[in-house]
Amino acid sequence: MLTPSSGLPLPISLADAEQQHASLTRFLNKTHAAICVLRGAAQVLDYCNPAFERLFSGQPLPPGRPLADVFPGAVAPELVAALDEVYRTGVSFLGVEQELALAPAAELLAHPRYFTFSFDAYQEHGHIVGVSFFAYDVTDAVLARRQNDALQAEALAAAQRQAQERATFHQVFEQTPAAICLLREPLHRIEYVNPAYQRLFPGRELTGRSLVDAVPEAAAQGYVALLDQVYRTGNMYFGAEMPLVLAPPGGGPPTTAYFTFTYQAFQENGQTAGLSVLAYDVTEQVLARAQMEALRLEGNRTSQQQLRTSTDLDTFIYVASHDLRTPIGNIEGLLAALRDELPAEALQAGAVEPLLARMQRSVERFKLTIAQLTDVALLQRAHTQPAETVDLAALVEDLRLDLVPDLATAGAELTVTVAACPHVSFAPQNLRSIVYNLLSNALKYRHPARPPVVELRCRSTSGTVVLEQDNGLGLTEDQQGQLFGLFQRLHDHVAGTGIGLYMVKRLVENAGGTIAVQSQIGEGSTFTVSLPGNA
């Protein structure tokens, strides 16, 4: 939940969180997007929704198995390599209208299937732990576009007529970095522009005016003539890295920007009704490539440092140019899916609603929610991990080494006294997560007026009691009651999802233990973790 002014998360109740979780689960079960979460370097299936099962196997997929085992002989080596690269580097991989062999054999014999998809790494405690797979089946759109270039515009127009019923999709266009404009009639009257398009022409009134009146430089540089051609012929126009000289508001020297864009006609009642403009500002990439070419022509800088810089720039430009194609395919896939879902009577609605642009914000919020829910879903797997005899001192020392940069940055003093319980019977990874969360929180929520002093100690009773004490910000009684709730954020000055202590509590209680907090505002907090049994 976000505040309108600050954009920061507000605490929500556990009931609200559970309701949101249930709503999102229902959405995932109904959405046409195929979603899969792979965990670990072995690409083990952690979660997949029904759409993924229908598209890629036709039957339920068992979690806990590597992707290559689920689809033996069908996973292309380049697909595995891309997943490995995302897991290793954290850099997302985007595939646009690519043919994938993850489908029933009978379907593959009939015709190939095409997908627009993304592989995105997700992290826990600052480390990459898996890859999410988000895909749309765009086969119909690919085949249809090959037969009729105007299908994209028709799908866009049909989807726009349903914007009143699908108002949430407005968020897509409103949040996308692509500049989007809808034009009507032969004079190209501007019906809608998204914020990215408006930012290209600050201070100008665009909506309701013809493009020639609103952006005269577009006419002077030949872009209106291109629009006339597309309107007249119905053929899509694609421009790559084309320059546009813009007049700044209030005078001053003009500036040149470069855009990759499409002009696409859309129809109503069998007639061309207008044009859609989808553009990406690629000025940085063009200038970077030009700079690289100039450096290459100089030929007198051969140091290893320049070679590394040039290689990095090459990689950046390749990735950036690859990314430019992805949003077009994604939007096309979304619009095609929307059109397929709408009933016949809805397709006959007459008003074009410019609120389609909410779709992107929904997608971004959806990705964030999936990342958060993935962390929560890991608790189920953690619950099944067997207990082992853990050397507590060695585990804490390992964590201390991981936290050395944070301890140095905070100027913190960490005292560890765990000789009283040298061995603990617990799942090692779970115990590590518990102690790490407590220590890292003590550093994150330190008091600004003094260096943090953190103490970790333990005592052995009928089980093991681990205590973490700090001199940080402290908590009120009300905050202590909310502390272990799902998605609870009690302080907004540091980044977080509000699930760390919730996971700690679940890990402790799943093992039959308890966790409690004693705190005084402005003085600090003490967390007491009681674990059953002794090693």
Short mmCIF file of C-alpha atoms in Angstrom, two decimals:
data_model
loop_
_atom_site.label_atom_id
_atom_site.label_comp_id
_atom_site.label_asym_id
_atom_site.label_seq_id
_atom_site.Cartn_x
_atom_site.Cartn_y
_atom_site.Cartn_z
CA MET A 1 0.00 0.00 0.00
CA LEU A 2 1.43 3.40 -0.96
CA THR A 3 0.77 6.88 0.40
CA PRO A 4 -0.28 9.39 -2.30
CA SER A 5 2.39 11.90 -1.27
CA SER A 6 5.48 9.94 -0.31
CA GLY A 7 5.19 6.79 -2.39
CA LEU A 8 6.36 4.79 0.65
CA PRO A 9 4.72 1.54 1.82
CA LEU A 10 2.23 1.85 4.66
CA PRO A 11 1.77 -0.94 7.20
CA ILE A 12 -1.18 -3.20 6.55
CA SER A 13 -2.89 -5.70 8.80
CA LEU A 14 -2.32 -9.42 8.58
CA ALA A 15 -5.94 -9.88 7.55
CA ASP A 16 -5.48 -7.38 4.72
CA ALA A 17 -2.29 -9.13 3.65
CA GLU A 18 -4.03 -12.50 3.65
CA GLN A 19 -6.90 -11.07 1.64
CA GLN A 20 -4.46 -9.61 -0.85
CA HIS A 21 -2.66 -12.96 -1.02
CA ALA A 22 -5.95 -14.76 -1.71
CA SER A 23 -6.96 -12.22 -4.34
CA LEU A 24 -3.62 -12.49 -6.08
CA THR A 25 -3.77 -16.29 -6.00
CA ARG A 26 -7.18 -16.19 -7.69
CA PHE A 27 -5.77 -13.78 -10.25
CA LEU A 28 -2.76 -16.01 -10.93
CA ASN A 29 -5.06 -19.00 -11.45
CA LYS A 30 -7.15 -17.09 -13.99
CA THR A 31 -4.53 -14.99 -15.82
CA HIS A 32 -3.48 -15.91 -19.34
CA ALA A 33 0.13 -15.13 -18.47
CA ALA A 34 2.23 -18.24 -17.87
CA ILE A 35 4.20 -17.80 -14.64
CA CYS A 36 6.89 -20.05 -13.23
CA VAL A 37 9.43 -19.58 -10.44
CA LEU A 38 12.69 -21.56 -10.62
CA ARG A 39 14.90 -21.84 -7.56
CA GLY A 40 18.63 -22.36 -7.29
CA ALA A 41 21.34 -22.90 -9.88
CA ALA A 42 19.71 -26.24 -10.79
CA GLN A 43 16.56 -24.37 -11.95
CA VAL A 44 14.24 -26.33 -9.68
CA LEU A 45 10.50 -25.73 -10.19
CA ASP A 46 9.26 -23.80 -7.14
CA TYR A 47 5.91 -22.55 -8.44
CA CYS A 48 3.95 -22.48 -11.68
CA ASN A 49 0.39 -21.33 -12.35
CA PRO A 50 -2.24 -23.24 -14.37
CA ALA A 51 -1.53 -21.14 -17.47
CA PHE A 52 2.10 -22.30 -17.43
CA GLU A 53 1.01 -25.93 -17.08
CA ARG A 54 -1.47 -25.62 -19.97
CA LEU A 55 0.99 -23.92 -22.29
CA PHE A 56 4.12 -25.91 -21.55
CA SER A 57 3.04 -29.42 -20.55
CA GLY A 58 -0.73 -29.95 -20.56
CA GLN A 59 -0.59 -31.56 -17.11
CA PRO A 60 0.24 -30.58 -13.51
CA LEU A 61 3.94 -29.99 -12.91
CA PRO A 62 5.50 -31.33 -9.69
CA PRO A 63 7.51 -28.77 -7.72
CA GLY A 64 10.98 -29.60 -6.53
CA ARG A 65 12.27 -30.97 -9.85
CA PRO A 66 14.77 -29.27 -12.19
CA LEU A 67 13.27 -27.79 -15.33
CA ALA A 68 15.41 -30.01 -17.53
CA ASP A 69 14.00 -33.12 -15.78
CA VAL A 70 10.41 -32.00 -16.28
CA PHE A 71 11.01 -31.45 -20.00
CA PRO A 72 13.76 -33.98 -20.89
CA GLY A 73 15.21 -33.33 -24.32
CA ALA A 74 12.86 -30.40 -24.95
CA VAL A 75 14.64 -27.51 -23.23
CA ALA A 76 16.82 -25.77 -25.81
CA PRO A 77 20.48 -25.36 -24.73
CA GLU A 78 20.28 -21.62 -25.36
CA LEU A 79 17.27 -21.42 -23.02
CA VAL A 80 19.17 -23.17 -20.23
CA ALA A 81 22.16 -20.94 -20.92
CA ALA A 82 19.97 -17.84 -20.64
CA LEU A 83 18.53 -19.04 -17.33
CA ASP A 84 22.03 -19.77 -16.03
CA GLU A 85 23.22 -16.32 -17.11
CA VAL A 86 20.32 -14.56 -15.36
CA TYR A 87 20.97 -16.56 -12.18
CA ARG A 88 24.69 -15.79 -12.35
CA THR A 89 24.56 -12.07 -13.21
CA GLY A 90 21.11 -10.90 -12.12
CA VAL A 91 20.61 -9.27 -15.56
CA SER A 92 17.13 -9.98 -16.93
CA PHE A 93 16.70 -11.86 -20.20
CA LEU A 94 13.90 -10.82 -22.51
CA GLY A 95 12.70 -12.99 -25.37
CA VAL A 96 10.37 -11.56 -28.00
CA GLU A 97 8.22 -13.83 -30.14
CA GLN A 98 10.67 -16.71 -29.82
CA GLU A 99 9.83 -20.27 -30.72
CA LEU A 100 9.99 -22.53 -27.65
CA ALA A 101 9.73 -26.31 -27.61
CA LEU A 102 8.02 -26.54 -24.19
CA ALA A 103 4.65 -27.82 -25.44
CA PRO A 104 2.89 -31.16 -26.11
CA ALA A 105 4.44 -32.97 -29.05
CA ALA A 106 1.16 -33.08 -31.00
CA GLU A 107 0.95 -29.28 -30.96
CA LEU A 108 4.55 -28.89 -32.13
CA LEU A 109 3.87 -31.14 -35.12
CA ALA A 110 0.81 -29.06 -36.09
CA HIS A 111 2.58 -25.68 -36.00
CA PRO A 112 5.32 -23.91 -33.99
CA ARG A 113 4.44 -21.89 -30.90
CA TYR A 114 5.86 -18.46 -30.17
CA PHE A 115 6.25 -16.74 -26.82
CA THR A 116 7.20 -13.36 -25.48
CA PHE A 117 8.84 -13.99 -22.11
CA SER A 118 11.24 -12.70 -19.51
CA PHE A 119 13.66 -14.32 -17.08
CA ASP A 120 14.19 -12.16 -13.98
CA ALA A 121 16.44 -12.94 -11.02
CA TYR A 122 15.05 -12.58 -7.51
CA GLN A 123 17.05 -12.17 -4.33
CA GLU A 124 16.94 -13.05 -0.68
CA HIS A 125 19.19 -11.24 1.80
CA GLY A 126 21.08 -9.60 -1.04
CA HIS A 127 21.83 -12.86 -2.87
CA ILE A 128 20.26 -14.24 -6.03
CA VAL A 129 18.32 -17.41 -5.18
CA GLY A 130 16.27 -18.09 -8.28
CA VAL A 131 14.72 -16.93 -11.54
CA SER A 132 11.11 -16.06 -12.36
CA PHE A 133 9.69 -16.96 -15.78
CA PHE A 134 6.87 -14.72 -17.10
CA ALA A 135 5.51 -15.66 -20.55
CA TYR A 136 2.70 -14.95 -22.97
CA ASP A 137 1.75 -17.22 -25.84
CA VAL A 138 1.80 -14.80 -28.80
CA THR A 139 1.53 -17.42 -31.54
CA ASP A 140 -1.80 -16.15 -32.79
CA ALA A 141 -0.54 -12.58 -32.87
CA VAL A 142 2.66 -13.56 -34.74
CA LEU A 143 0.82 -15.59 -37.38
CA ALA A 144 -1.93 -13.01 -37.73
CA ARG A 145 0.53 -10.14 -38.15
CA ARG A 146 2.25 -12.02 -40.95
CA GLN A 147 -1.07 -12.18 -42.76
CA ASN A 148 -2.25 -8.69 -41.97
CA ASP A 149 -0.03 -5.82 -40.87
CA ALA A 150 -3.05 -3.92 -39.59
CA LEU A 151 -3.98 -6.53 -36.97
CA GLN A 152 -1.99 -4.81 -34.25
CA ALA A 153 -3.87 -1.54 -34.73
CA GLU A 154 -7.21 -3.33 -34.89
CA ALA A 155 -6.41 -5.13 -31.65
CA LEU A 156 -5.38 -1.82 -30.09
CA ALA A 157 -8.59 -0.10 -31.21
CA ALA A 158 -10.73 -3.01 -30.03
CA ALA A 159 -9.00 -3.00 -26.67
CA GLN A 160 -9.39 0.76 -26.34
CA ARG A 161 -13.16 0.47 -26.74
CA GLN A 162 -13.14 -1.69 -23.64
CA ALA A 163 -11.01 0.60 -21.50
CA GLN A 164 -14.02 1.53 -19.32
CA GLU A 165 -14.33 -2.09 -18.20
CA ARG A 166 -10.55 -2.64 -18.04
CA ALA A 167 -9.59 0.63 -16.41
CA THR A 168 -6.78 -0.95 -14.44
CA PHE A 169 -4.83 -1.53 -17.65
CA HIS A 170 -4.52 2.24 -17.96
CA GLN A 171 -1.60 1.97 -15.57
CA VAL A 172 0.52 0.25 -18.21
CA PHE A 173 0.64 3.16 -20.62
CA GLU A 174 0.83 5.68 -17.78
CA GLN A 175 3.95 4.04 -16.32
CA THR A 176 5.77 2.70 -19.38
CA PRO A 177 8.90 4.57 -20.47
CA ALA A 178 7.63 4.31 -24.05
CA ALA A 179 6.04 7.49 -25.46
CA ILE A 180 2.50 6.62 -26.60
CA CYS A 181 0.13 8.81 -28.61
CA LEU A 182 -3.26 8.07 -30.21
CA LEU A 183 -4.23 10.15 -33.24
CA ARG A 184 -7.67 10.48 -34.85
CA GLU A 185 -8.87 11.39 -38.33
CA PRO A 186 -6.79 12.42 -41.38
CA LEU A 187 -5.68 15.63 -39.62
CA HIS A 188 -4.13 13.50 -36.84
CA ARG A 189 -6.03 15.06 -33.96
CA ILE A 190 -4.30 14.08 -30.71
CA GLU A 191 -6.74 12.04 -28.66
CA TYR A 192 -4.40 10.70 -25.96
CA VAL A 193 -0.77 11.03 -24.86
CA ASN A 194 0.83 9.26 -21.92
CA PRO A 195 3.18 11.05 -19.47
CA ALA A 196 6.29 9.86 -21.33
CA TYR A 197 5.03 11.46 -24.54
CA GLN A 198 4.02 14.68 -22.76
CA ARG A 199 7.51 14.97 -21.25
CA LEU A 200 8.94 15.24 -24.75
CA PHE A 201 7.05 18.51 -25.17
CA PRO A 202 6.95 20.20 -21.74
CA GLY A 203 4.59 23.11 -21.38
CA ARG A 204 2.63 22.30 -24.55
CA GLU A 205 -1.09 21.61 -24.73
CA LEU A 206 -1.33 18.47 -26.87
CA THR A 207 -4.67 16.70 -26.40
CA GLY A 208 -7.43 17.87 -28.72
CA ARG A 209 -5.11 19.65 -31.17
CA SER A 210 -3.86 18.46 -34.52
CA LEU A 211 -0.28 17.22 -34.53
CA VAL A 212 0.76 19.95 -36.97
CA ASP A 213 -0.49 22.65 -34.57
CA ALA A 214 0.81 21.03 -31.40
CA VAL A 215 4.20 19.85 -32.71
CA PRO A 216 5.07 21.95 -35.77
CA GLU A 217 8.65 20.65 -35.85
CA ALA A 218 7.28 17.15 -36.56
CA ALA A 219 5.69 18.47 -39.75
CA ALA A 220 8.79 20.43 -40.75
CA GLN A 221 10.98 17.33 -40.42
CA GLY A 222 8.75 15.02 -42.45
CA TYR A 223 7.12 12.98 -39.71
CA VAL A 224 3.58 14.16 -40.49
CA ALA A 225 4.09 13.07 -44.10
CA LEU A 226 4.93 9.58 -42.82
CA LEU A 227 1.73 9.62 -40.73
CA ASP A 228 -0.27 10.62 -43.82
CA GLN A 229 1.22 7.68 -45.69
CA VAL A 230 0.33 5.18 -42.96
CA TYR A 231 -3.20 6.59 -42.65
CA ARG A 232 -3.68 6.37 -46.41
CA THR A 233 -2.20 2.89 -47.00
CA GLY A 234 -2.79 1.17 -43.66
CA ASN A 235 0.79 -0.16 -43.73
CA MET A 236 2.75 0.07 -40.50
CA TYR A 237 5.87 2.25 -40.51
CA PHE A 238 8.88 1.35 -38.37
CA GLY A 239 11.58 3.93 -37.74
CA ALA A 240 14.88 3.08 -36.08
CA GLU A 241 17.00 5.67 -34.28
CA MET A 242 15.57 8.58 -36.26
CA PRO A 243 16.48 12.14 -35.18
CA LEU A 244 13.94 14.75 -34.10
CA VAL A 245 15.05 18.34 -33.46
CA LEU A 246 13.02 19.72 -30.56
CA ALA A 247 12.47 23.35 -29.64
CA PRO A 248 12.89 23.81 -25.87
CA PRO A 249 10.18 25.73 -23.97
CA GLY A 250 10.91 29.41 -23.45
CA GLY A 251 13.41 29.58 -26.29
CA GLY A 252 17.03 28.52 -26.29
CA PRO A 253 19.01 26.37 -28.71
CA PRO A 254 17.19 23.33 -30.14
CA THR A 255 18.14 19.85 -29.06
CA THR A 256 18.29 16.66 -31.10
CA ALA A 257 16.82 13.44 -29.75
CA TYR A 258 16.72 10.02 -31.40
CA PHE A 259 13.72 7.67 -31.39
CA THR A 260 12.86 4.16 -32.45
CA PHE A 261 9.12 4.09 -33.14
CA THR A 262 6.16 2.59 -34.98
CA TYR A 263 3.20 4.26 -36.68
CA GLN A 264 0.26 1.85 -36.91
CA ALA A 265 -3.23 2.41 -38.29
CA PHE A 266 -6.28 1.14 -36.39
CA GLN A 267 -9.71 0.56 -37.83
CA GLU A 268 -13.31 0.94 -36.75
CA ASN A 269 -16.21 -0.47 -38.77
CA GLY A 270 -13.79 -1.59 -41.48
CA GLN A 271 -12.35 1.90 -42.03
CA THR A 272 -9.11 3.49 -40.86
CA ALA A 273 -10.04 5.64 -37.85
CA GLY A 274 -6.67 6.79 -36.60
CA LEU A 275 -3.07 5.97 -35.82
CA SER A 276 -1.15 4.76 -32.78
CA VAL A 277 2.37 6.04 -32.10
CA LEU A 278 4.73 4.00 -29.93
CA ALA A 279 8.21 5.52 -29.50
CA TYR A 280 11.31 4.94 -27.39
CA ASP A 281 13.93 7.58 -26.70
CA VAL A 282 17.23 5.97 -27.72
CA THR A 283 19.32 9.13 -27.61
CA GLU A 284 21.70 7.77 -24.98
CA GLN A 285 22.32 4.58 -26.95
CA VAL A 286 22.86 6.45 -30.24
CA LEU A 287 25.26 8.95 -28.68
CA ALA A 288 27.07 6.18 -26.82
CA ARG A 289 27.52 4.21 -30.03
CA ALA A 290 28.70 7.33 -31.85
CA GLN A 291 31.20 7.98 -29.07
CA MET A 292 32.42 4.41 -29.30
CA GLU A 293 32.88 4.71 -33.05
CA ALA A 294 34.88 7.93 -32.59
CA LEU A 295 37.08 6.23 -30.03
CA ARG A 296 37.59 3.27 -32.35
CA LEU A 297 38.65 5.54 -35.22
CA GLU A 298 41.21 7.30 -33.07
CA GLY A 299 43.11 4.04 -32.85
CA ASN A 300 45.69 5.34 -30.38
CA ARG A 301 44.17 4.16 -27.12
CA THR A 302 45.03 0.51 -26.70
CA SER A 303 45.21 0.16 -22.94
CA GLN A 304 43.41 -2.66 -21.21
CA GLN A 305 41.23 -0.18 -19.36
CA GLN A 306 39.90 1.24 -22.65
CA LEU A 307 39.26 -2.26 -23.94
CA ARG A 308 37.19 -3.10 -20.88
CA THR A 309 35.27 0.16 -21.20
CA SER A 310 34.56 -0.46 -24.86
CA THR A 311 33.41 -4.00 -24.15
CA ASP A 312 31.08 -2.77 -21.42
CA LEU A 313 29.61 -0.19 -23.76
CA ASP A 314 29.12 -2.83 -26.46
CA THR A 315 27.27 -5.00 -24.01
CA PHE A 316 25.16 -2.08 -22.81
CA ILE A 317 24.14 -1.10 -26.31
CA TYR A 318 23.32 -4.66 -27.29
CA VAL A 319 21.12 -5.14 -24.23
CA ALA A 320 19.50 -1.75 -24.67
CA SER A 321 18.68 -2.36 -28.33
CA HIS A 322 17.34 -5.77 -27.47
CA ASP A 323 15.13 -4.24 -24.79
CA LEU A 324 13.63 -1.83 -27.29
CA ARG A 325 11.88 -4.63 -29.12
CA THR A 326 10.53 -6.25 -25.99
CA PRO A 327 7.90 -3.69 -24.88
CA ILE A 328 6.32 -3.69 -28.33
CA GLY A 329 5.93 -7.44 -28.25
CA ASN A 330 4.73 -7.39 -24.64
CA ILE A 331 2.09 -4.75 -25.32
CA GLU A 332 0.97 -6.59 -28.42
CA GLY A 333 0.66 -9.81 -26.45
CA LEU A 334 -1.28 -8.09 -23.67
CA LEU A 335 -3.68 -6.51 -26.12
CA ALA A 336 -4.18 -9.80 -27.96
CA ALA A 337 -4.90 -11.56 -24.66
CA LEU A 338 -7.34 -8.82 -23.67
CA ARG A 339 -9.14 -9.07 -26.97
CA ASP A 340 -9.47 -12.85 -26.62
CA GLU A 341 -11.02 -12.45 -23.13
CA LEU A 342 -13.64 -9.87 -24.04
CA PRO A 343 -17.18 -11.08 -24.88
CA ALA A 344 -18.59 -10.37 -28.34
CA GLU A 345 -21.02 -7.74 -27.09
CA ALA A 346 -18.21 -5.87 -25.36
CA LEU A 347 -16.29 -5.67 -28.63
CA GLN A 348 -19.15 -3.64 -30.10
CA ALA A 349 -18.83 -0.80 -27.59
CA GLY A 350 -18.31 2.51 -29.32
CA ALA A 351 -16.27 4.83 -27.06
CA VAL A 352 -12.48 4.77 -27.21
CA GLU A 353 -11.27 5.11 -23.66
CA PRO A 354 -7.72 6.41 -23.29
CA LEU A 355 -7.26 4.76 -19.91
CA LEU A 356 -5.51 1.63 -21.30
CA ALA A 357 -2.21 2.93 -20.07
CA ARG A 358 -2.79 1.61 -16.53
CA MET A 359 -1.74 -1.83 -17.71
CA GLN A 360 1.97 -1.23 -17.21
CA ARG A 361 1.61 -0.14 -13.58
CA SER A 362 -0.43 -3.29 -12.97
CA VAL A 363 2.35 -5.41 -14.49
CA GLU A 364 5.04 -3.70 -12.38
CA ARG A 365 2.97 -4.07 -9.21
CA PHE A 366 2.33 -7.67 -10.19
CA LYS A 367 6.09 -8.37 -10.49
CA LEU A 368 6.78 -6.84 -7.09
CA THR A 369 3.96 -8.81 -5.50
CA ILE A 370 5.23 -12.03 -7.09
CA ALA A 371 8.71 -11.36 -5.67
CA GLN A 372 7.27 -10.81 -2.20
CA LEU A 373 5.02 -13.84 -2.40
CA THR A 374 7.94 -15.97 -3.57
CA ASP A 375 9.79 -15.16 -0.34
CA VAL A 376 6.76 -16.11 1.68
CA ALA A 377 6.23 -19.28 -0.35
CA LEU A 378 9.77 -20.37 0.54
CA LEU A 379 8.62 -20.93 4.10
CA GLN A 380 6.86 -24.08 3.00
CA ARG A 381 10.12 -25.49 1.66
CA ALA A 382 12.00 -24.30 4.73
CA HIS A 383 9.52 -26.14 6.97
CA THR A 384 10.54 -29.47 5.43
CA GLN A 385 14.28 -29.04 5.99
CA PRO A 386 15.59 -31.60 8.48
CA ALA A 387 17.29 -30.59 11.71
CA GLU A 388 21.03 -31.07 11.96
CA THR A 389 23.64 -30.50 14.62
CA VAL A 390 24.87 -26.97 13.99
CA ASP A 391 28.04 -25.40 15.39
CA LEU A 392 26.47 -22.15 16.59
CA ALA A 393 29.78 -20.29 17.06
CA ALA A 394 30.95 -21.19 13.54
CA LEU A 395 27.61 -20.16 12.03
CA VAL A 396 27.65 -16.79 13.83
CA GLU A 397 31.26 -16.17 12.81
CA ASP A 398 30.37 -16.87 9.20
CA LEU A 399 27.53 -14.37 9.44
CA ARG A 400 29.80 -11.82 11.09
CA LEU A 401 32.17 -12.03 8.14
CA ASP A 402 29.25 -11.46 5.77
CA LEU A 403 28.25 -8.40 7.78
CA VAL A 404 31.73 -6.86 8.04
CA PRO A 405 30.98 -4.11 5.48
CA ASP A 406 27.72 -3.19 7.23
CA LEU A 407 29.38 -3.26 10.64
CA ALA A 408 32.14 -0.97 9.39
CA THR A 409 29.71 1.43 7.72
CA ALA A 410 27.63 1.72 10.87
CA GLY A 411 30.66 1.86 13.20
CA ALA A 412 29.01 -0.93 15.13
CA GLU A 413 30.34 -3.00 18.03
CA LEU A 414 29.23 -6.66 17.88
CA THR A 415 29.77 -8.92 20.90
CA VAL A 416 29.15 -12.67 20.54
CA THR A 417 28.90 -14.93 23.60
CA VAL A 418 27.59 -18.35 22.58
CA ALA A 419 29.98 -20.75 24.34
CA ALA A 420 27.14 -21.88 26.67
CA CYS A 421 25.43 -23.69 23.78
CA PRO A 422 28.10 -24.85 21.32
CA HIS A 423 25.71 -27.03 19.31
CA VAL A 424 22.10 -26.45 18.28
CA SER A 425 19.76 -28.97 16.67
CA PHE A 426 18.10 -27.03 13.86
CA ALA A 427 17.92 -26.79 10.06
CA PRO A 428 21.21 -24.96 9.27
CA GLN A 429 19.87 -22.64 6.57
CA ASN A 430 16.84 -21.71 8.66
CA LEU A 431 18.98 -20.95 11.72
CA ARG A 432 21.24 -18.83 9.56
CA SER A 433 18.22 -16.88 8.26
CA ILE A 434 16.97 -16.25 11.80
CA VAL A 435 20.28 -14.97 13.18
CA TYR A 436 21.05 -12.97 10.03
CA ASN A 437 17.70 -11.15 10.14
CA LEU A 438 18.15 -10.22 13.80
CA LEU A 439 21.71 -8.93 13.35
CA SER A 440 21.06 -7.07 10.09
CA ASN A 441 17.93 -5.43 11.56
CA ALA A 442 19.98 -4.24 14.53
CA LEU A 443 22.29 -2.44 12.09
CA LYS A 444 19.56 -1.10 9.80
CA TYR A 445 17.41 0.30 12.59
CA ARG A 446 20.25 1.84 14.61
CA HIS A 447 19.82 5.08 16.52
CA PRO A 448 21.23 8.06 14.59
CA ALA A 449 22.65 9.68 17.73
CA ARG A 450 25.02 6.84 18.76
CA PRO A 451 27.02 4.00 17.25
CA PRO A 452 25.22 0.67 17.44
CA VAL A 453 26.16 -1.81 20.15
CA VAL A 454 24.85 -5.30 19.39
CA GLU A 455 25.17 -8.35 21.63
CA LEU A 456 24.37 -11.94 20.69
CA ARG A 457 24.37 -14.48 23.49
CA CYS A 458 22.70 -17.76 24.36
CA ARG A 459 21.89 -20.03 27.26
CA SER A 460 21.08 -23.72 27.41
CA THR A 461 17.98 -24.90 29.27
CA SER A 462 15.67 -27.70 28.18
CA GLY A 463 16.32 -26.24 24.77
CA THR A 464 18.41 -23.38 23.41
CA VAL A 465 17.66 -19.70 24.01
CA VAL A 466 19.32 -17.17 21.71
CA LEU A 467 19.13 -13.49 22.66
CA GLU A 468 19.95 -10.50 20.44
CA GLN A 469 20.17 -7.14 22.20
CA ASP A 470 20.82 -3.72 20.63
CA ASN A 471 20.72 -0.03 21.49
CA GLY A 472 18.79 0.99 18.38
CA LEU A 473 15.62 2.98 17.76
CA GLY A 474 13.40 0.85 19.97
CA LEU A 475 9.68 0.19 19.58
CA THR A 476 6.46 1.39 21.15
CA GLU A 477 4.06 -1.14 22.64
CA ASP A 478 1.79 -0.81 19.61
CA GLN A 479 4.71 -1.40 17.26
CA GLN A 480 5.77 -4.48 19.20
CA GLY A 481 2.31 -5.92 18.64
CA GLN A 482 2.62 -5.39 14.87
CA LEU A 483 6.28 -6.33 14.50
CA PHE A 484 5.92 -9.92 13.29
CA GLY A 485 2.99 -9.32 10.91
CA LEU A 486 3.25 -10.02 7.20
CA PHE A 487 4.30 -6.94 5.15
CA GLN A 488 4.60 -4.80 8.31
CA ARG A 489 6.89 -1.78 7.78
CA LEU A 490 7.33 0.20 11.01
CA HIS A 491 10.16 2.41 9.72
CA ASP A 492 10.29 3.84 6.22
CA HIS A 493 13.84 5.24 6.17
CA VAL A 494 15.37 1.92 5.06
CA ALA A 495 14.43 -0.38 2.19
CA GLY A 496 12.53 -3.59 2.87
CA THR A 497 9.43 -5.62 2.10
CA GLY A 498 8.12 -6.13 5.63
CA ILE A 499 8.43 -9.90 5.57
CA GLY A 500 11.81 -10.51 7.28
CA LEU A 501 10.61 -10.84 10.88
CA TYR A 502 7.43 -12.54 9.71
CA MET A 503 9.62 -15.24 8.13
CA VAL A 504 11.77 -15.44 11.26
CA LYS A 505 8.69 -16.02 13.42
CA ARG A 506 7.37 -18.67 11.03
CA LEU A 507 10.73 -20.48 10.90
CA VAL A 508 10.97 -20.52 14.70
CA GLU A 509 7.36 -21.58 15.28
CA ASN A 510 7.44 -24.21 12.51
CA ALA A 511 10.27 -25.85 14.49
CA GLY A 512 8.24 -25.72 17.72
CA GLY A 513 9.97 -22.67 19.17
CA THR A 514 8.95 -19.14 20.15
CA ILE A 515 10.23 -15.61 19.57
CA ALA A 516 9.49 -12.54 21.68
CA VAL A 517 10.63 -8.93 21.82
CA GLN A 518 11.13 -6.47 24.66
CA SER A 519 11.77 -2.89 23.65
CA GLN A 520 11.78 0.71 24.80
CA ILE A 521 11.47 3.55 22.34
CA GLY A 522 14.79 5.37 22.02
CA GLU A 523 16.63 2.77 24.12
CA GLY A 524 16.80 -0.41 22.06
CA SER A 525 15.34 -3.91 21.77
CA THR A 526 15.98 -7.46 22.92
CA PHE A 527 14.79 -10.44 20.86
CA THR A 528 14.51 -13.80 22.61
CA VAL A 529 14.41 -16.92 20.42
CA SER A 530 13.61 -20.17 22.24
CA LEU A 531 14.37 -23.33 20.27
CA PRO A 532 13.31 -26.82 21.39
CA GLY A 533 15.77 -29.57 22.27
CA ASN A 534 19.55 -29.68 22.49
CA ALA A 535 22.06 -31.19 20.12
#
